[in-house]
Coordinates of C-alpha atoms in Angstrom, one line a residue:
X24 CA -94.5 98.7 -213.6
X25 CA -95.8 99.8 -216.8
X26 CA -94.3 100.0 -219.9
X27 CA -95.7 101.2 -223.4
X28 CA -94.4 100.0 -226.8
X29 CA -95.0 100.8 -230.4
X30 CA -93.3 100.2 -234.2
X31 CA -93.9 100.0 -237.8
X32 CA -93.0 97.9 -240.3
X33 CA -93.2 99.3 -244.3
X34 CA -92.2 98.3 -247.6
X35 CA -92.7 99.0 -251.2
X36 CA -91.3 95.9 -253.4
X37 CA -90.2 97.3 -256.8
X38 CA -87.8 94.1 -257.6
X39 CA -88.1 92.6 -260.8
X40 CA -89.5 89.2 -261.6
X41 CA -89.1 87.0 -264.4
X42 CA -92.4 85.5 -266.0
X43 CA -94.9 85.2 -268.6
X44 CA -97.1 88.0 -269.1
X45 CA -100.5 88.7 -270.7
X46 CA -100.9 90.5 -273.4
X47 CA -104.3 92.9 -272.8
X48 CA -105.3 93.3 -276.9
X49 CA -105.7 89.5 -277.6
X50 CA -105.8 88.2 -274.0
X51 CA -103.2 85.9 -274.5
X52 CA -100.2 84.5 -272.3
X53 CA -97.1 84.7 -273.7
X54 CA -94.7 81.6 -274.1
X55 CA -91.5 83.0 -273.3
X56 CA -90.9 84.8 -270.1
X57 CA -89.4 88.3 -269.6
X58 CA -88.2 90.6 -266.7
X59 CA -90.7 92.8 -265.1
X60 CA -90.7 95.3 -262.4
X61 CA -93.5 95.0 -259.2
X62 CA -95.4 97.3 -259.1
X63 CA -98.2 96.5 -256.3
X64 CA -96.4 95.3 -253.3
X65 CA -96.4 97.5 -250.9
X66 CA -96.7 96.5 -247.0
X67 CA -97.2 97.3 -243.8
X68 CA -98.2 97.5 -240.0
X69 CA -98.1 99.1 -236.9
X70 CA -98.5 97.7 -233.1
X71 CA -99.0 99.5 -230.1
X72 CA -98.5 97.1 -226.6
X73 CA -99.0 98.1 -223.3
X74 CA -98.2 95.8 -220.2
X75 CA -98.6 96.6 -216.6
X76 CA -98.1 94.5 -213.5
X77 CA -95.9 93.8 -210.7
X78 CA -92.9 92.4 -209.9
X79 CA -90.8 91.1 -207.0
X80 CA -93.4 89.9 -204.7
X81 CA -93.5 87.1 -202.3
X82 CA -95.6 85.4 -204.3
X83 CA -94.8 86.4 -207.6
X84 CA -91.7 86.8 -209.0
X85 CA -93.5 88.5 -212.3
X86 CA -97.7 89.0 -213.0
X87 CA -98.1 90.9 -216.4
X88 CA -101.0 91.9 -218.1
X89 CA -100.5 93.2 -221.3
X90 CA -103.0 95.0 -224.4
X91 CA -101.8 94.6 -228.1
X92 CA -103.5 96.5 -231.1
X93 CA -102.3 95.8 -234.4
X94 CA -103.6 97.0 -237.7
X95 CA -102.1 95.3 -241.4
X96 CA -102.3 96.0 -245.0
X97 CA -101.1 93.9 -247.8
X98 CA -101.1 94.5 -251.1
X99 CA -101.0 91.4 -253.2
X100 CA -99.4 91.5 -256.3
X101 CA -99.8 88.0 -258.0
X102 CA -101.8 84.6 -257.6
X103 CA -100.4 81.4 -256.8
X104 CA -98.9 81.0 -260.5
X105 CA -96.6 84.4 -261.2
X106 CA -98.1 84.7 -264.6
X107 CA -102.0 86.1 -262.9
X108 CA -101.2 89.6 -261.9
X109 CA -103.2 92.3 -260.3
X110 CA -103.1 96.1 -259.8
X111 CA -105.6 96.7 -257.1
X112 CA -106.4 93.7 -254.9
X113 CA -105.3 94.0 -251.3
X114 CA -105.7 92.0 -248.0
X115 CA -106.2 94.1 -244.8
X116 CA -106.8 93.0 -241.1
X117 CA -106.7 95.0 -237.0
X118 CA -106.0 92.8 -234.4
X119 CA -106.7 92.8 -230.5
X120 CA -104.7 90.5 -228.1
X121 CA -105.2 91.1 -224.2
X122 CA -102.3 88.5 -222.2
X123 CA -101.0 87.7 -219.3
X124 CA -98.2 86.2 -217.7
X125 CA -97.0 84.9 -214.2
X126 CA -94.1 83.3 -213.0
X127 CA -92.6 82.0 -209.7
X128 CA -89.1 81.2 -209.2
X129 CA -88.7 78.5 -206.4
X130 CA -92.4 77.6 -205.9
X131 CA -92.8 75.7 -202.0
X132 CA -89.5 74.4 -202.7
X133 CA -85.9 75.5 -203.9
X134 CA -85.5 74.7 -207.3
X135 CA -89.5 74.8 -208.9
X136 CA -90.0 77.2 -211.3
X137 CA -93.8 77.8 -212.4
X138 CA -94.2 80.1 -215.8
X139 CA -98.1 80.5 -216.7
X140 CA -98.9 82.8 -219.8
X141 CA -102.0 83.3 -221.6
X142 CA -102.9 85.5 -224.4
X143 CA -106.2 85.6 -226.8
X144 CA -106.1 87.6 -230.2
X145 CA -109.7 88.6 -232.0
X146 CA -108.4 89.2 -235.9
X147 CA -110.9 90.5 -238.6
X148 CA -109.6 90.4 -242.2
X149 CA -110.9 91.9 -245.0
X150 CA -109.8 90.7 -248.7
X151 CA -111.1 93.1 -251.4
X152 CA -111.3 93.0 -254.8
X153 CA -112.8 95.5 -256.8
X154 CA -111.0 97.2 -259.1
X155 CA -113.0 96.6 -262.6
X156 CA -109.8 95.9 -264.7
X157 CA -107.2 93.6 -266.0
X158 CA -103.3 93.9 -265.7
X159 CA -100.1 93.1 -267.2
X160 CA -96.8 92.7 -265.7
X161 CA -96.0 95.4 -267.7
X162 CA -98.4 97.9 -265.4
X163 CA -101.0 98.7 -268.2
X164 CA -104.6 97.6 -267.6
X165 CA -107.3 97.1 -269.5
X166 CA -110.7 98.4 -268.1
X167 CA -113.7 95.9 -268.1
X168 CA -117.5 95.7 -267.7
X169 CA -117.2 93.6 -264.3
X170 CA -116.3 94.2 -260.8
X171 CA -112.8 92.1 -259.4
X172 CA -109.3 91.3 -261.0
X173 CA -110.2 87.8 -260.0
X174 CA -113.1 87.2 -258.5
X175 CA -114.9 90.1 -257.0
X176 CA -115.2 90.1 -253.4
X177 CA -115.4 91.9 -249.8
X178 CA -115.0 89.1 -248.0
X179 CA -114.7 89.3 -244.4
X180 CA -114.1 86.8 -241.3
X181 CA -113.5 86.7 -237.8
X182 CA -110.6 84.4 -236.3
X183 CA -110.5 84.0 -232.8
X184 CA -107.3 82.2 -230.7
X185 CA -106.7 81.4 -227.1
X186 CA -103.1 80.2 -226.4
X187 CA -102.3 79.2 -222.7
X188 CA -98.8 77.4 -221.9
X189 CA -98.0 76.3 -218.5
X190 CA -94.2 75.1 -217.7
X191 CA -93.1 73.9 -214.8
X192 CA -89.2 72.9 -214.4
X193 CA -87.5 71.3 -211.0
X194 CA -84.1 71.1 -210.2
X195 CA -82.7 67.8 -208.4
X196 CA -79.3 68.6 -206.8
X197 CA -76.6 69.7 -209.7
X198 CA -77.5 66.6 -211.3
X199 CA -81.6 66.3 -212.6
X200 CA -83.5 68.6 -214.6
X201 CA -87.6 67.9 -214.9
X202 CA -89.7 70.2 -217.6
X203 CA -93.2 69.9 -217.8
X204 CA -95.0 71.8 -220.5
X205 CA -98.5 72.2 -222.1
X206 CA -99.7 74.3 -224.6
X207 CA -103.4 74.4 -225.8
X208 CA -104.9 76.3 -228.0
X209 CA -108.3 77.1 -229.2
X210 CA -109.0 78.8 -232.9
X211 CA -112.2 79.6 -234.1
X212 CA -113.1 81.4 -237.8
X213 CA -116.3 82.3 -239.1
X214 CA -117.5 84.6 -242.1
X215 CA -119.2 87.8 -240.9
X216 CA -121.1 89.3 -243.8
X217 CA -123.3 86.9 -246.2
X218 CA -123.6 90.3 -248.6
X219 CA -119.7 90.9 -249.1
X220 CA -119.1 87.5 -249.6
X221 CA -122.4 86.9 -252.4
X222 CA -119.8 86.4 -254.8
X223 CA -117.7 83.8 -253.5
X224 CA -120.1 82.1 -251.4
X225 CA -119.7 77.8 -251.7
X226 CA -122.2 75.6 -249.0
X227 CA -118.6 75.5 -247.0
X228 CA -119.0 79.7 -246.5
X229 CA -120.8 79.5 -243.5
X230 CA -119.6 76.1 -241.6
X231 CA -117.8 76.2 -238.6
X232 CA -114.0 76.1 -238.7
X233 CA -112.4 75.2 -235.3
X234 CA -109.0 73.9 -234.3
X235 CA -108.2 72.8 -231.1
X236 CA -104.8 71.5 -229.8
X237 CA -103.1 70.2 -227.1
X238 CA -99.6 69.5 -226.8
X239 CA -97.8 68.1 -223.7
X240 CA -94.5 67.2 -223.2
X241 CA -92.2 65.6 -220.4
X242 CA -88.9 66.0 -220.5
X243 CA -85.6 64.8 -218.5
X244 CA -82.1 65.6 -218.2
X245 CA -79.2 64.0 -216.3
X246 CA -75.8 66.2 -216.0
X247 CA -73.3 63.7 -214.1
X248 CA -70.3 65.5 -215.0
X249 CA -70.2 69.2 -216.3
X250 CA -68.1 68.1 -219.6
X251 CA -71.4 65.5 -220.5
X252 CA -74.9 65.4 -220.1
X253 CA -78.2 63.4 -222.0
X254 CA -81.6 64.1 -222.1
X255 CA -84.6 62.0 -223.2
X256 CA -88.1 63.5 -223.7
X257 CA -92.0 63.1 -225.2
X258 CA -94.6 64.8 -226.4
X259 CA -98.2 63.7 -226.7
X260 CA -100.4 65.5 -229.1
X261 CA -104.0 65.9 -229.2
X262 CA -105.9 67.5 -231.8
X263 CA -109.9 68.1 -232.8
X264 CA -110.4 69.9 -236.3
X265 CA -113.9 70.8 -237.0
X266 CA -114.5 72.2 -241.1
X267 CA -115.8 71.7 -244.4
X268 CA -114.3 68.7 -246.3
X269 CA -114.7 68.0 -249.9
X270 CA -116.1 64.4 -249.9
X271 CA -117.2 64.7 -254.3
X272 CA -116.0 62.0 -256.2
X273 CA -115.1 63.7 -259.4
X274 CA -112.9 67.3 -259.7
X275 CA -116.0 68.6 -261.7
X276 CA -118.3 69.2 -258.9
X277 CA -117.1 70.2 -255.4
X278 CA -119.4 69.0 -252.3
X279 CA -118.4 70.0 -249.0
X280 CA -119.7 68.6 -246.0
X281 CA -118.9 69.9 -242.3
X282 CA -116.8 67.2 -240.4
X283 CA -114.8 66.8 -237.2
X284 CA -111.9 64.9 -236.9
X285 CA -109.0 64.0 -233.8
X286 CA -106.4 62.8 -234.0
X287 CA -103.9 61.4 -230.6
X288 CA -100.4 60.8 -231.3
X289 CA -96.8 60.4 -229.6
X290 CA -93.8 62.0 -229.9
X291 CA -90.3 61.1 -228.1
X292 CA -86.5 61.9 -228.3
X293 CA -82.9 61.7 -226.7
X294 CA -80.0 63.8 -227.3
X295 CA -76.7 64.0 -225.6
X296 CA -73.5 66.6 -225.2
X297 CA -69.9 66.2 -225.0
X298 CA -67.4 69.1 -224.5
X299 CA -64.0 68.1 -225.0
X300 CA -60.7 69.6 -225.4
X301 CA -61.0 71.6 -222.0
X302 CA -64.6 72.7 -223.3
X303 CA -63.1 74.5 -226.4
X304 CA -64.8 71.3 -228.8
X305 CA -68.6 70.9 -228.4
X306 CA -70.1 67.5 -229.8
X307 CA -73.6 66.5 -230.1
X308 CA -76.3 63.4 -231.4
X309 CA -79.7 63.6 -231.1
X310 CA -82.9 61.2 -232.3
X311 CA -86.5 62.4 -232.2
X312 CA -89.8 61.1 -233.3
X313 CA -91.9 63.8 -234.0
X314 CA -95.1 65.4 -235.3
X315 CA -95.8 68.5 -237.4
X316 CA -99.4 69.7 -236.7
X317 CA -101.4 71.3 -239.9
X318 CA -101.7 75.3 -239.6
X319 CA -104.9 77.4 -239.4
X320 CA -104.5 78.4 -242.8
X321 CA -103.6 74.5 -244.6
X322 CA -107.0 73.2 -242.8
X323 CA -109.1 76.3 -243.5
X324 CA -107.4 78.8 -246.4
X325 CA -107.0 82.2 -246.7
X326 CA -110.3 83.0 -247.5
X327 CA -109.1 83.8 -251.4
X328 CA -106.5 82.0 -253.3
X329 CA -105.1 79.3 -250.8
X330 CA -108.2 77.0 -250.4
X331 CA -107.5 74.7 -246.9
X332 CA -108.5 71.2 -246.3
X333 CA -109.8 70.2 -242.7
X334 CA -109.0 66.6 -243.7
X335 CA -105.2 66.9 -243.2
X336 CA -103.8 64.9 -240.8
X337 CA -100.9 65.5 -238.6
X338 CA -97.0 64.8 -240.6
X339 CA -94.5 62.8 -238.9
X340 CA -90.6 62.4 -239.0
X341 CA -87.9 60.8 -237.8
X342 CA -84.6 62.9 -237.8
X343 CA -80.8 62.1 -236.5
X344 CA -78.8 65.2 -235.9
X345 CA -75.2 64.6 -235.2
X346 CA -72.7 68.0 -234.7
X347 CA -69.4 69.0 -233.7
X348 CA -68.5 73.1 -232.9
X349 CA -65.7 74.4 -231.9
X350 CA -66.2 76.9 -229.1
X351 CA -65.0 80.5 -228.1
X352 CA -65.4 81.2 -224.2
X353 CA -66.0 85.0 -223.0
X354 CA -63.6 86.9 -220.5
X355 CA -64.5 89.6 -219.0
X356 CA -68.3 89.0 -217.5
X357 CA -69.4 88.3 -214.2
X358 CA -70.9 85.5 -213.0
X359 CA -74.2 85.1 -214.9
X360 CA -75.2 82.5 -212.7
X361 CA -76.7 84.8 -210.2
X362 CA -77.5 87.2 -213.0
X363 CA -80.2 87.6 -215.7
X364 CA -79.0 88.4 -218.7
X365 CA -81.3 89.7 -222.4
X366 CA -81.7 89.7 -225.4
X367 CA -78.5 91.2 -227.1
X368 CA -78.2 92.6 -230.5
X369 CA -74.5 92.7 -232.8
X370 CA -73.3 95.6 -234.6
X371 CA -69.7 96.4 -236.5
X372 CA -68.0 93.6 -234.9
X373 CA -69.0 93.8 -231.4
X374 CA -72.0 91.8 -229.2
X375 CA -73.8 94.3 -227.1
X376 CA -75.2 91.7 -224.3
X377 CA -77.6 93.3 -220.9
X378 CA -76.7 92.2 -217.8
X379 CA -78.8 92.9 -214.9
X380 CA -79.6 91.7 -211.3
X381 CA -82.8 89.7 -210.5
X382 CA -84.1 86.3 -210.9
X383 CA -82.1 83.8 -213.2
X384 CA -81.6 80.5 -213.8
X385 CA -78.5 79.6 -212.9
X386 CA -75.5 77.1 -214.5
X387 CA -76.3 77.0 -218.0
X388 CA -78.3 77.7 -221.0
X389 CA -80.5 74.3 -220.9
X390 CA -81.5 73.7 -224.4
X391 CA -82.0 70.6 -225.6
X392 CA -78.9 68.3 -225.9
X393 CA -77.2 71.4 -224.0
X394 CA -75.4 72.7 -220.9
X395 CA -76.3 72.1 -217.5
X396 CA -79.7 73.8 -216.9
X397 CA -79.1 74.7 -213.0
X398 CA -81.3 76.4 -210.5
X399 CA -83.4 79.0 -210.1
X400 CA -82.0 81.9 -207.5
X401 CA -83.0 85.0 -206.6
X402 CA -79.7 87.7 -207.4
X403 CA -78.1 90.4 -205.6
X404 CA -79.9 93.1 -205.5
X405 CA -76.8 95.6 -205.7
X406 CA -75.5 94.5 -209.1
X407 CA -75.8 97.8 -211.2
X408 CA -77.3 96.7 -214.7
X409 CA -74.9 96.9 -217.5
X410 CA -74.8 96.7 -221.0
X411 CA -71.4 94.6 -221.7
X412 CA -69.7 94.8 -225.4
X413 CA -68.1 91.5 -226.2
X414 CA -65.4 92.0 -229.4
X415 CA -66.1 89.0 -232.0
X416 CA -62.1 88.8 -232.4
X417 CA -61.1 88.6 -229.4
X418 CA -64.2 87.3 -227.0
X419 CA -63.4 89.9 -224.3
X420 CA -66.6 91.5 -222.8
X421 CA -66.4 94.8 -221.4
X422 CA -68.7 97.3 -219.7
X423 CA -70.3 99.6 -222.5
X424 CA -72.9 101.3 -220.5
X425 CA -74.8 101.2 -216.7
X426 CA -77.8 102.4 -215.6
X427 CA -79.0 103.5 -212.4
X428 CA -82.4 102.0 -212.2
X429 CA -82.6 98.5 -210.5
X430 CA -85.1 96.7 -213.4
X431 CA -84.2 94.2 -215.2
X432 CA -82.6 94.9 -218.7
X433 CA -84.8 92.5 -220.8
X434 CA -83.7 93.6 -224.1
X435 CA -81.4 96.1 -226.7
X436 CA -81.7 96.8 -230.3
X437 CA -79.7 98.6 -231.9
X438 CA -80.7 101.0 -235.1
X439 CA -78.6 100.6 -237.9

């Protein structure tokens, strides 16, 4: 196979904001806010992805490599505070992300399904800020005898991220459902130019910045009747953060040293469905203890405004989630259980769902606190791949369009 995608995104924010402003004869900021129109936001990027591979073999249901490029600009507008506005400051970056993915579908045994996937992106980005003036919200400037709206920079780094996940799932009869998952990954940042950066430059510029993570999680699910079914699961997360930390005692004087920290916690959870009313009333209740693991940018910063801390330490939570939903059943399909169906798209009242033969999981969606997860089969080769249409008023699914290639219809969008 090989397939070749590519899109843009673009905007050009002229919405109006209501703030304080500065007033460029006196230099002052004004007490009383007032509405102003942006006029320095534009946006935008463009991706190209290729992905080649094979599919359908003995001993692969799926092997993908794939190449991303990816280039970004970003204007930026205002500071933290709304009040600080610029004219000429922009962030820019290019991205390259080689991947790949495998899966098997009833690995040595009916029922094991292995899903590897591993992807690393290399991101430069470039902040600059050179323009030699000052702005107002209200779009006039005032020229000046210095380089930068804030401080003046070129500032450039290198970020560099390895993600692998590995997922393995086993199905027990019609009854148990095993998922074993791990993700790690591996991000590294480090400035590239001492000159560009002269003006900015702290003893934390040049220290290492790395974030390692490991998350693993265990999870399983026991469906004794089709109208009820509970699942209990746990994560255990492993973290090493390597940066500069501010260790001054006063707010005066900052003094960074370079530090490495870990950090080994546990995470766990049960949740449990009911449908009732002959399926047409969907309960649920669910409990997990769980973590939220700092970002990139809150231990490092954005190399300008958003300054990080690589002494933060993972947040945790405890949250109850009890639901009820009433339920509307589709007529009309065919039997997605020996089907795989993709990602659908709505437009003017109607569900436009793909439908296609191949590889699928069958008997349910198997989310958390769902629907029986079932097993993985292989389809029927001769099912023609359809695009259904499923009315939001009356849940009847009919065929919209077929195609005569055998593939797999992963995906529709539809332009509007």
């Amino acid at each position: 196979m090989l397939r070749l995608n590519a899109y843009q995104n673009y905007s050009d924010n002229d919405y109006k904001v209501k703030t304080q402003w500065t007033d460029l004869t006196t230099n002052a900021v004004s007490e009383e806010e007032g509405w102003f129109r942006r006029f320095h936001d534009r946006y935008h990027n463009e991706a190209v992805m290729l992905q080649t591979g094979l599919v359908g073999k003995s001993w692969a249901d799926h092997l993908i490599f794939g190449l991303q490029y990816s280039h970004e600009r970003a204007d930026i507008q205002n500071a933290n505070l709304m009040k600080i506005v610029f004219g000429g400051k922009f962030r820019k970056n290019r991205a390259w992300a080689p991947s790949l993915m495998y899966d098997k579908y009833n690995l040595f045994t009916r029922g094991l399904h292995l899903r590897l996937s591993a992807r690393y992106d290399d991101v430069l980005t470039n902040n600059v800020d050179t323009v030699s003036r000052t702005y107002s919200w209200t779009g006039q400037w005032r020229q000046n005898s210095y380089q930068g709206e804030g401080v003046a920079t070129l500032a450039e780094f290198y970020g560099r991220t390895f993600t692998g996940v590995a997922n393995l799932d086993y199905r027990i009869a019609d009854h148990h459902f095993f998922t074993l998952n791990d993700t790690y990954t591996n991000y590294h940042r480090h400035t590239t130019n001492n000159a560009a950066n002269a003006a900015q430059q702290t003893a934390a510029t040049f220290m290492r910045r790395v974030n390692i993570k490991n998350i693993l999680g265990l999870s399983y699910q026991f469906v004794p009747v089709d109208a009820w079914n509970m699942e209990v699961f746990g994560k255990h997360y492993d973290t090493r953060v390597q940066g500069p930390v501010n260790t001054a005692t006063s707010a005066s004087r900052a003094v960074y040293e370079e530090q490495t920290q870990g950090s080994h916690v546990f995470g766990y959870g049960a949740a449990t469905t009911w449908f009732l009313l002959h399926r047409d009333m969907q309960l649920k209740a669910s409990y997990e203890h769980t973590y939220r693991l700092p970002t990139d940018l809150e231990f490092f910063g954005d190399g300008d405004y958003e300054e990080g801390d690589a002494a933060l330490k993972p947040e945790s939570s405890n949250n109850i989630n009890l639901s009820d939903k009433s339920l509307t059943w589709v007529t009309g399909l065919p039997d997605l259980s020996k089907l795989s169906t993709g990602w659908g798209d709505g437009y003017d009242g109607s569900y436009y769902l793909p439908v296609a033969a191949g590889t699928s999981f069958a008997g349910g969606s198997g989310s958390t606190g769902g629907g029986n997860k079932g097993g993985w089969t292989r389809a029927a080769s001769s099912f023609t791949p359809t695009i259904y249409r499923i009315d939001a008023n009356t849940a009847v699914a009919t065929p919209f369009m077929t195609f005569t290639s055998a593939d797999l219809l992963k995906s529709i969008m539809i332009l509007k």
